[in-house]
Short mmCIF file of C-alpha atoms and ligand atoms in Angstrom, two decimals:
data_model
loop_
_atom_site.label_atom_id
_atom_site.label_comp_id
_atom_site.label_asym_id
_atom_site.label_seq_id
_atom_site.Cartn_x
_atom_site.Cartn_y
_atom_site.Cartn_z
CA UNK A 82 -3.03 -26.83 -8.28
CA UNK A 83 -5.34 -25.31 -10.83
CA UNK A 84 -8.50 -26.97 -9.53
CA UNK A 85 -7.98 -26.32 -5.80
CA UNK A 86 -9.32 -23.22 -4.07
CA UNK A 87 -7.82 -20.12 -5.65
CA UNK A 88 -7.27 -17.42 -2.99
CA UNK A 89 -7.24 -13.74 -4.02
CA UNK A 90 -3.57 -13.60 -3.07
CA UNK A 91 -0.78 -15.86 -1.85
CA UNK A 92 2.89 -15.08 -1.10
CA UNK A 93 5.68 -16.72 -3.15
CA UNK A 94 8.53 -17.83 -0.87
CA UNK A 95 11.33 -19.88 -2.44
CA UNK A 96 13.35 -22.66 -0.77
CA UNK A 97 16.48 -20.50 -0.68
CA UNK A 98 14.63 -17.92 1.44
CA UNK A 99 13.36 -20.65 3.75
CA UNK A 100 16.97 -21.87 4.16
CA UNK A 101 18.13 -18.29 4.87
CA UNK A 102 15.47 -17.91 7.56
CA UNK A 103 16.56 -21.22 9.08
CA UNK A 104 20.15 -19.96 9.10
CA UNK A 105 19.07 -16.83 10.99
CA UNK A 106 17.19 -18.98 13.51
CA UNK A 107 20.31 -21.08 14.06
CA UNK A 108 22.64 -18.09 14.22
CA UNK A 109 21.93 -17.05 17.80
CA UNK A 110 20.84 -13.53 16.69
CA UNK A 111 17.20 -13.32 15.60
CA UNK A 112 16.10 -9.74 16.30
CA UNK A 113 17.41 -6.59 14.52
CA UNK A 114 20.96 -7.23 13.33
CA UNK A 115 23.01 -7.77 10.18
CA UNK A 116 20.07 -8.96 8.04
CA UNK A 117 18.08 -5.80 8.81
CA UNK A 118 21.11 -3.70 7.87
CA UNK A 119 21.58 -5.61 4.63
CA UNK A 120 17.87 -5.27 3.84
CA UNK A 121 17.97 -1.50 4.48
CA UNK A 122 21.00 -1.18 2.21
CA UNK A 123 19.27 -3.11 -0.58
CA UNK A 124 16.09 -1.06 -0.19
CA UNK A 125 18.12 2.15 -0.29
CA UNK A 126 19.67 1.05 -3.61
CA UNK A 127 16.15 0.46 -4.95
CA UNK A 128 15.15 3.98 -3.81
CA UNK A 129 17.88 5.93 -5.58
CA UNK A 130 20.32 5.78 -2.66
CA UNK A 131 18.01 7.55 -0.20
CA UNK A 132 18.19 6.58 3.50
CA UNK A 133 15.77 3.75 4.36
CA UNK A 134 14.89 2.28 7.76
CA UNK A 135 13.00 -0.98 8.30
CA UNK A 136 10.06 -1.40 10.67
CA UNK A 137 7.77 -4.06 12.10
CA UNK A 138 4.79 -2.88 10.00
CA UNK A 139 3.71 -0.33 7.43
CA UNK A 140 1.45 1.26 10.04
CA UNK A 141 4.36 1.82 12.45
CA UNK A 142 6.34 3.22 9.51
CA UNK A 143 3.61 5.76 8.68
CA UNK A 144 3.25 6.77 12.30
CA UNK A 145 6.97 7.46 12.68
CA UNK A 146 6.88 9.44 9.43
CA UNK A 147 4.10 11.60 10.89
CA UNK A 148 6.19 12.26 13.99
CA UNK A 149 9.29 13.07 11.92
CA UNK A 150 7.17 15.46 9.81
CA UNK A 151 6.11 17.08 13.12
CA UNK A 152 2.42 16.44 12.46
CA UNK A 153 0.44 16.50 15.70
CA UNK A 154 -2.42 18.04 17.67
CA UNK A 155 -3.96 21.03 15.90
CA UNK A 156 -2.87 19.89 12.45
CA UNK A 157 -4.92 18.46 9.61
CA UNK A 158 -3.74 15.97 7.01
CA UNK A 159 -5.29 15.36 3.59
CA UNK A 160 -5.88 11.82 2.39
CA UNK A 161 -8.27 9.56 0.49
CA UNK A 162 -11.35 7.82 1.92
CA UNK A 163 -10.72 4.72 -0.25
CA UNK A 164 -7.76 3.06 1.44
CA UNK A 165 -6.90 0.60 4.17
CA UNK A 166 -7.99 2.30 7.39
CA UNK A 167 -4.38 2.37 8.65
CA UNK A 168 -3.73 5.42 6.43
CA UNK A 169 -6.22 7.54 8.40
CA UNK A 170 -5.74 5.83 11.77
CA UNK A 171 -2.15 7.07 11.97
CA UNK A 172 -3.40 10.65 11.53
CA UNK A 173 -5.61 10.19 14.61
CA UNK A 174 -2.82 8.34 16.42
CA UNK A 175 -0.57 11.43 16.44
CA UNK A 176 -3.45 13.68 17.51
CA UNK A 177 -4.12 15.30 14.12
CA UNK A 178 -7.38 15.24 12.12
CA UNK A 179 -7.95 13.83 8.63
CA UNK A 180 -9.37 15.94 5.81
CA UNK A 181 -10.69 13.46 3.26
CA UNK A 182 -10.86 14.28 -0.44
CA UNK A 183 -12.99 12.22 -2.82
CA UNK A 184 -11.37 9.95 -5.38
CA UNK A 185 -11.07 10.15 -9.15
CA UNK A 186 -13.51 7.43 -10.29
CA UNK A 187 -11.14 6.31 -13.07
CA UNK A 188 -7.90 5.86 -11.12
CA UNK A 189 -9.73 5.33 -7.77
CA UNK A 190 -6.92 7.37 -6.18
CA UNK A 191 -7.32 10.77 -4.51
CA UNK A 192 -8.67 13.33 -7.01
CA UNK A 193 -5.79 15.77 -7.46
CA UNK A 194 -8.17 18.39 -8.85
CA UNK A 195 -9.96 18.54 -5.49
CA UNK A 196 -6.95 18.80 -3.17
CA UNK A 197 -6.29 22.52 -3.28
CA UNK A 198 -9.86 23.46 -2.34
CA UNK A 199 -9.63 21.15 0.68
CA UNK A 200 -6.42 22.65 2.12
CA UNK A 201 -7.09 24.49 5.41
CA UNK A 202 -4.79 26.94 7.23
CA UNK A 203 -3.83 24.15 9.66
CA UNK A 204 -3.12 21.56 6.93
CA UNK A 205 0.38 20.22 7.35
CA UNK A 206 0.66 17.25 5.02
CA UNK A 207 -0.83 15.08 2.30
CA UNK A 208 -0.84 11.27 2.40
CA UNK A 209 -1.41 10.00 -1.14
CA UNK A 210 -2.17 6.29 -1.53
CA UNK A 211 -1.37 4.26 -4.67
CA UNK A 212 -4.45 2.03 -4.55
CA UNK A 213 -3.85 -1.41 -6.07
CA UNK A 214 -0.34 -0.23 -7.00
CA UNK A 215 -1.42 2.42 -9.55
CA UNK A 216 0.73 5.46 -8.70
CA UNK A 217 -0.85 8.82 -7.98
CA UNK A 218 0.47 11.32 -10.57
CA UNK A 219 3.68 12.41 -8.81
CA UNK A 220 4.26 15.44 -11.06
CA UNK A 221 0.89 16.97 -10.25
CA UNK A 222 1.02 15.92 -6.60
CA UNK A 223 4.38 17.55 -5.92
CA UNK A 224 3.44 20.69 -7.87
CA UNK A 225 0.54 21.14 -5.41
CA UNK A 226 2.63 20.25 -2.35
CA UNK A 227 5.36 22.71 -3.26
CA UNK A 228 2.97 25.52 -4.17
CA UNK A 229 1.06 25.08 -0.88
CA UNK A 230 4.08 24.21 1.33
CA UNK A 231 2.75 20.82 2.39
CA UNK A 232 4.78 17.86 3.49
CA UNK A 233 4.11 14.62 1.56
CA UNK A 234 4.08 11.22 3.23
CA UNK A 235 3.53 8.72 0.42
CA UNK A 236 1.58 5.70 1.63
CA UNK A 237 3.18 3.41 -0.92
CA UNK A 238 2.17 0.27 1.00
CA UNK A 239 0.71 -1.17 -2.21
CA UNK A 240 3.14 0.23 -4.77
CA UNK A 241 6.52 -1.31 -3.98
CA UNK A 242 7.88 -2.30 -7.42
CA UNK A 243 5.73 0.27 -9.24
CA UNK A 244 7.35 3.27 -10.93
CA UNK A 245 6.77 6.83 -12.07
CA UNK A 246 8.56 8.35 -15.08
CA UNK A 247 10.74 5.24 -15.25
CA UNK A 248 12.01 5.46 -11.65
CA UNK A 249 10.81 3.10 -8.88
CA UNK A 250 8.38 4.44 -6.30
CA UNK A 251 10.57 5.22 -3.28
CA UNK A 252 12.75 7.60 -5.29
CA UNK A 253 12.07 11.27 -4.66
CA UNK A 254 9.64 12.96 -7.03
CA UNK A 255 9.56 16.11 -4.91
CA UNK A 256 12.46 18.23 -3.75
CA UNK A 257 13.70 15.36 -1.55
CA UNK A 258 11.37 16.55 1.24
CA UNK A 259 9.02 13.59 0.89
CA UNK A 260 8.66 10.47 3.01
CA UNK A 261 7.76 7.16 1.37
CA UNK A 262 6.24 4.40 3.47
CA UNK A 263 6.15 0.77 2.37
CA UNK A 264 4.40 -2.21 3.93
CA UNK A 265 5.67 -5.78 3.70
CA UNK A 266 2.54 -7.39 5.10
CA UNK A 267 1.93 -10.94 3.83
CA UNK A 268 -0.48 -9.73 1.11
CA UNK A 269 1.80 -7.05 -0.34
CA UNK A 270 3.87 -7.51 -3.52
CA UNK A 271 7.01 -7.98 -1.44
CA UNK A 272 6.60 -9.50 2.02
CA UNK A 273 8.54 -10.05 5.21
CA UNK A 274 5.51 -11.67 6.90
CA UNK A 275 4.86 -8.40 8.68
CA UNK A 276 7.05 -5.36 8.15
CA UNK A 277 7.55 -1.97 6.61
CA UNK A 278 10.18 0.51 5.50
CA UNK A 279 10.46 4.27 5.55
CA UNK A 280 12.38 6.28 2.96
CA UNK A 281 13.61 9.51 4.55
CA UNK A 282 13.82 13.01 3.10
CA UNK A 283 17.15 14.83 3.01
CA UNK A 284 16.30 17.18 5.91
CA UNK A 285 15.38 14.43 8.40
CA UNK A 286 17.85 12.84 10.80
CA UNK A 287 18.01 9.07 10.32
CA UNK A 288 19.25 8.77 13.93
CA UNK A 289 16.01 10.34 15.19
CA UNK A 290 14.05 7.92 12.99
CA UNK A 291 15.93 5.04 14.66
CA UNK A 292 15.20 6.42 18.14
CA UNK A 293 11.49 6.76 17.39
CA UNK A 294 11.63 3.14 16.27
CA UNK A 295 13.11 1.86 19.54
CA UNK A 296 12.15 3.56 22.83
CA UNK A 297 13.99 6.79 22.05
CA UNK A 298 17.25 5.17 23.13
CA UNK A 299 20.57 6.59 22.02
CA UNK A 300 23.55 4.32 22.78
CA UNK A 301 27.11 5.41 23.41
CA UNK A 302 30.36 3.59 22.72
CA UNK A 303 31.13 3.29 26.46
CA UNK A 304 27.92 1.25 27.01
CA UNK A 305 25.95 4.20 28.38
CA UNK A 306 22.63 5.36 27.02
CA UNK A 307 20.33 8.38 26.99
CA UNK A 308 16.63 8.91 26.25
CA UNK A 309 15.47 12.40 25.26
CA UNK A 310 12.54 11.58 22.96
CA UNK A 311 9.55 9.24 23.33
CA UNK A 312 10.06 6.32 20.98
CA UNK A 313 7.89 3.25 20.40
CA UNK A 314 8.87 -0.34 19.64
CA UNK A 315 8.65 -1.07 15.97
CA UNK A 316 12.00 -2.50 14.86
CA UNK A 317 12.18 -5.30 12.29
CA UNK A 318 13.62 -8.72 13.16
CA UNK A 319 16.47 -10.40 11.24
CA UNK A 320 14.03 -13.26 10.59
CA UNK A 321 11.74 -10.87 8.70
CA UNK A 322 14.64 -9.13 6.95
CA UNK A 323 15.93 -12.51 5.66
CA UNK A 324 12.54 -13.07 4.03
CA UNK A 325 12.64 -9.57 2.53
CA UNK A 326 16.14 -10.10 1.09
CA UNK A 327 14.98 -13.35 -0.53
CA UNK A 328 11.90 -11.60 -1.94
CA UNK A 329 13.87 -8.68 -3.40
CA UNK A 330 15.69 -11.06 -5.77
CA UNK A 331 12.34 -11.83 -7.39
CA UNK A 332 10.79 -8.36 -7.37
CA UNK A 333 11.21 -7.70 -11.09
CA UNK A 334 9.85 -11.15 -11.97
CA UNK A 335 6.94 -10.78 -9.57
CA UNK A 336 5.96 -7.45 -11.11
CA UNK A 337 6.32 -8.72 -14.68
CA UNK A 338 4.21 -11.78 -13.91
CA UNK A 339 1.51 -9.68 -12.26
CA UNK A 340 1.41 -7.45 -15.35
CA UNK A 341 1.04 -10.47 -17.63
CA UNK A 342 -1.79 -11.82 -15.52
CA UNK A 343 -3.51 -8.42 -15.54
CA UNK A 344 -3.25 -8.38 -19.34
CA UNK A 345 -4.83 -11.84 -19.42
CA UNK A 346 -7.75 -10.51 -17.37
CA UNK A 347 -8.31 -7.69 -19.87
CA UNK A 348 -8.31 -10.23 -22.72
CA UNK A 349 -10.51 -12.73 -20.99
CA UNK A 350 -13.22 -10.82 -19.05
CA UNK A 351 -16.48 -10.81 -21.00
CA UNK A 352 -17.30 -7.12 -21.57
CA UNK A 353 -21.02 -7.95 -21.72
CA UNK A 354 -20.96 -8.68 -17.98
CA UNK A 355 -20.93 -4.93 -17.35
CA UNK A 356 -17.95 -4.90 -14.97
CA UNK A 357 -16.00 -1.64 -14.62
CA UNK A 358 -12.34 -2.50 -15.19
CA UNK A 359 -9.25 -0.84 -13.69
CA UNK A 360 -6.97 1.53 -15.63
CA UNK A 361 -5.03 -0.59 -18.17
CA UNK A 362 -1.58 0.69 -17.10
CA UNK A 363 1.30 -1.61 -18.00
CA UNK A 364 4.17 0.81 -17.37
CA UNK A 365 3.79 2.30 -13.89
CA UNK A 366 1.51 0.00 -11.90
CA UNK A 367 2.86 -3.04 -10.06
CA UNK A 368 -0.62 -4.65 -10.23
CA UNK A 369 -0.84 -5.18 -6.50
CA UNK A 370 -4.52 -6.00 -7.06
CA UNK A 371 -6.88 -6.49 -10.00
CA UNK A 372 -10.06 -4.73 -8.92
CA UNK A 373 -13.34 -4.58 -10.79
CA UNK A 374 -16.62 -2.86 -9.96
CA UNK A 375 -19.72 -5.06 -9.99
CA UNK A 376 -22.63 -3.81 -12.11
CA UNK A 377 -25.05 -1.51 -10.26
CA UNK A 378 -27.59 -3.51 -8.30
CA UNK A 379 -25.41 -6.61 -7.83
CA UNK A 380 -25.59 -8.08 -4.32
CA UNK A 381 -21.86 -8.22 -3.51
CA UNK A 382 -22.26 -10.64 -0.61
CA UNK A 383 -24.10 -13.15 -2.80
CA UNK A 384 -21.58 -12.68 -5.60
CA UNK A 385 -18.67 -13.41 -3.24
CA UNK A 386 -20.47 -16.50 -1.89
CA UNK A 387 -21.09 -17.84 -5.42
CA UNK A 388 -17.46 -17.28 -6.40
CA UNK A 389 -16.41 -19.13 -3.25
CA UNK A 390 -18.66 -22.06 -4.19
CA UNK A 391 -16.82 -22.13 -7.53
CA UNK A 392 -13.48 -22.23 -5.70
CA UNK A 393 -12.47 -18.59 -6.19
CA UNK A 394 -11.49 -16.21 -3.39
CA UNK A 395 -12.54 -12.57 -3.80
CA UNK A 396 -11.47 -9.65 -1.59
CA UNK A 397 -13.06 -6.29 -0.73
CA UNK A 398 -10.54 -3.40 -0.64
CA UNK A 399 -12.02 -1.24 0.77
CA UNK A 400 -15.22 0.02 2.36
CA UNK A 401 -14.84 3.84 2.36
CA UNK A 402 -13.29 4.58 5.73
CA UNK A 403 -15.37 7.68 6.54
CA UNK A 404 -18.40 5.42 7.07
CA UNK A 405 -16.73 3.44 9.89
CA UNK A 406 -18.26 4.52 13.20
CA UNK A 407 -14.92 5.83 14.50
CA UNK A 408 -14.88 8.29 11.60
CA UNK A 409 -18.63 9.05 11.64
CA UNK A 410 -18.06 10.14 15.24
CA UNK A 411 -15.72 12.81 13.82
CA UNK A 412 -18.58 14.18 11.69
CA UNK A 413 -18.15 12.29 8.40
CA UNK A 414 -21.43 11.00 6.94
CA UNK A 415 -22.91 9.17 3.95
CA UNK A 416 -22.97 11.40 0.88
CA UNK A 417 -19.69 13.17 1.74
CA UNK A 418 -17.62 11.37 -0.92
CA UNK A 419 -19.96 9.98 -3.60
CA UNK A 420 -17.28 8.39 -5.81
CA UNK A 421 -15.59 6.62 -2.91
CA UNK A 422 -18.98 5.44 -1.67
CA UNK A 423 -20.15 4.09 -5.03
CA UNK A 424 -16.82 2.42 -5.75
CA UNK A 425 -16.31 1.14 -2.20
CA UNK A 426 -19.74 -0.51 -2.37
CA UNK A 427 -19.13 -2.21 -5.74
CA UNK A 428 -15.42 -3.05 -5.69
CA UNK A 429 -13.98 -6.56 -5.54
CA UNK A 430 -10.39 -7.81 -5.86
CA UNK A 431 -9.98 -10.84 -8.12
CA UNK A 432 -7.16 -13.36 -7.58
CA UNK A 433 -3.78 -12.00 -8.66
CA UNK A 434 -0.41 -13.26 -7.46
CA UNK A 435 2.80 -14.31 -9.20
CA UNK A 436 2.40 -18.09 -8.94
CA UNK A 437 -1.05 -18.03 -10.56
CA UNK A 438 -1.37 -19.80 -13.90
CA UNK A 439 -2.90 -18.32 -17.05
CA UNK A 440 -5.51 -21.05 -16.74
CA UNK A 441 -6.40 -19.70 -13.28
CA UNK A 442 -7.34 -16.37 -14.90
CA UNK A 443 -9.57 -18.26 -17.31
CA UNK A 444 -11.17 -20.07 -14.38
CA UNK A 445 -11.89 -16.76 -12.66
CA UNK A 446 -13.40 -15.33 -15.85
CA UNK A 447 -15.72 -18.32 -16.27
CA UNK A 448 -16.72 -18.06 -12.61
CA UNK A 449 -17.49 -14.35 -13.08
CA UNK A 450 -19.84 -15.15 -15.93
CA UNK A 451 -21.54 -17.81 -13.84
CA UNK A 452 -21.80 -15.65 -10.72
CA UNK A 453 -23.27 -12.38 -11.96
CA UNK A 454 -27.06 -12.11 -11.64
CA UNK A 455 -27.78 -11.79 -15.38
CA UNK A 456 -26.42 -15.29 -15.87
CA UNK A 457 -27.94 -16.89 -12.75
C1 PLP B 587 -1.14 -2.63 4.08
C2 PLP B 587 -1.39 -1.17 4.11
C3 PLP B 587 -1.01 -0.35 5.19
C4 PLP B 587 -0.50 -0.89 6.50
O1 PLP B 587 0.52 -1.76 6.43
P1 PLP B 587 0.75 -2.84 7.60
O2 PLP B 587 2.09 -3.38 7.27
O3 PLP B 587 -0.35 -3.84 7.51
O4 PLP B 587 0.74 -2.11 8.90
C5 PLP B 587 -1.20 1.01 5.10
N1 PLP B 587 -1.75 1.56 4.02
C6 PLP B 587 -2.16 0.83 2.97
C7 PLP B 587 -2.74 1.52 1.79
C8 PLP B 587 -2.02 -0.57 2.98
O5 PLP B 587 -2.43 -1.27 1.93
#
């Protein structure tokens, strides 16, 4: 397939998983059932035995975490401007307001040195994001959170399979008061098509989490039910969970292959092109994406079009969210977060997914050389 169009990402689903999904479809039970339970159990094992609940998306997962953390109207929540907009949208969704903190230009994650100055009296929580799968420094993050009594809701949508200090992301790196939210969207390192999972802290009732997931309903053994809390509708289906179970078997291989491909990029990208490369981390990161910054002055739209003509798909993750009109209407403006703005304007994601060949990396590197203005 080396000479066909190379997308920036593509899921790897094996035949066994496809057969398992077919078995669910034939079983007569296709919504939340035994597969979801098995998936939650397997995810819990991955997360050091902590309680895990599965959801229909990573966004729904984050929103329920906010409600469980009792974040709402009158509260502020600290996060990064360089993330998928879902991270900040859920803050607005529960009636709170985001406080954005500029990124560290090297890691492209929230700058931990700037967090404490941004904390306001009404700040309730921090949502760190592991952009491209490179973990935010958990030791420093939780030192701040504990010192300033803030709840942490890790948006680990991109870092499933990554680790910190040798333990997978999803384990607790705080005092077991942290939430960890995963997404299993089709582009993530582990997918269920659409889906998510929430790892719960020790002081949160998993039953309440389940009620917030499904209309607030509590069921009794005699067939009766009661509703005393407003829940949404964000349960996972057994169809999705069967995909997730099939994917989990390959997680270690997926991550190892992504790391190898990332190494190939470092070896193969011509340094004279002037691209800014990501942090060369081969221990913690799961290499969800391989993102480079185009040289100053490059027209990104033209670059993407040239790469496409050469058969290479390139992504943009992400425009800094404070410049979207929804967020400008809250008072954010150009110049607020200079690192996020410079990087958001120059960043591109190159193809990286487990079924890519080494020769595909070489193809991308040749296309880069042919697509940057100096060589046009
Ligand atoms: C994908 C993603 C989400 C949202 O996940 P969905 O499953 O698409 O709802 C949230 N935050 C980040 C950083 C993401 O990459």
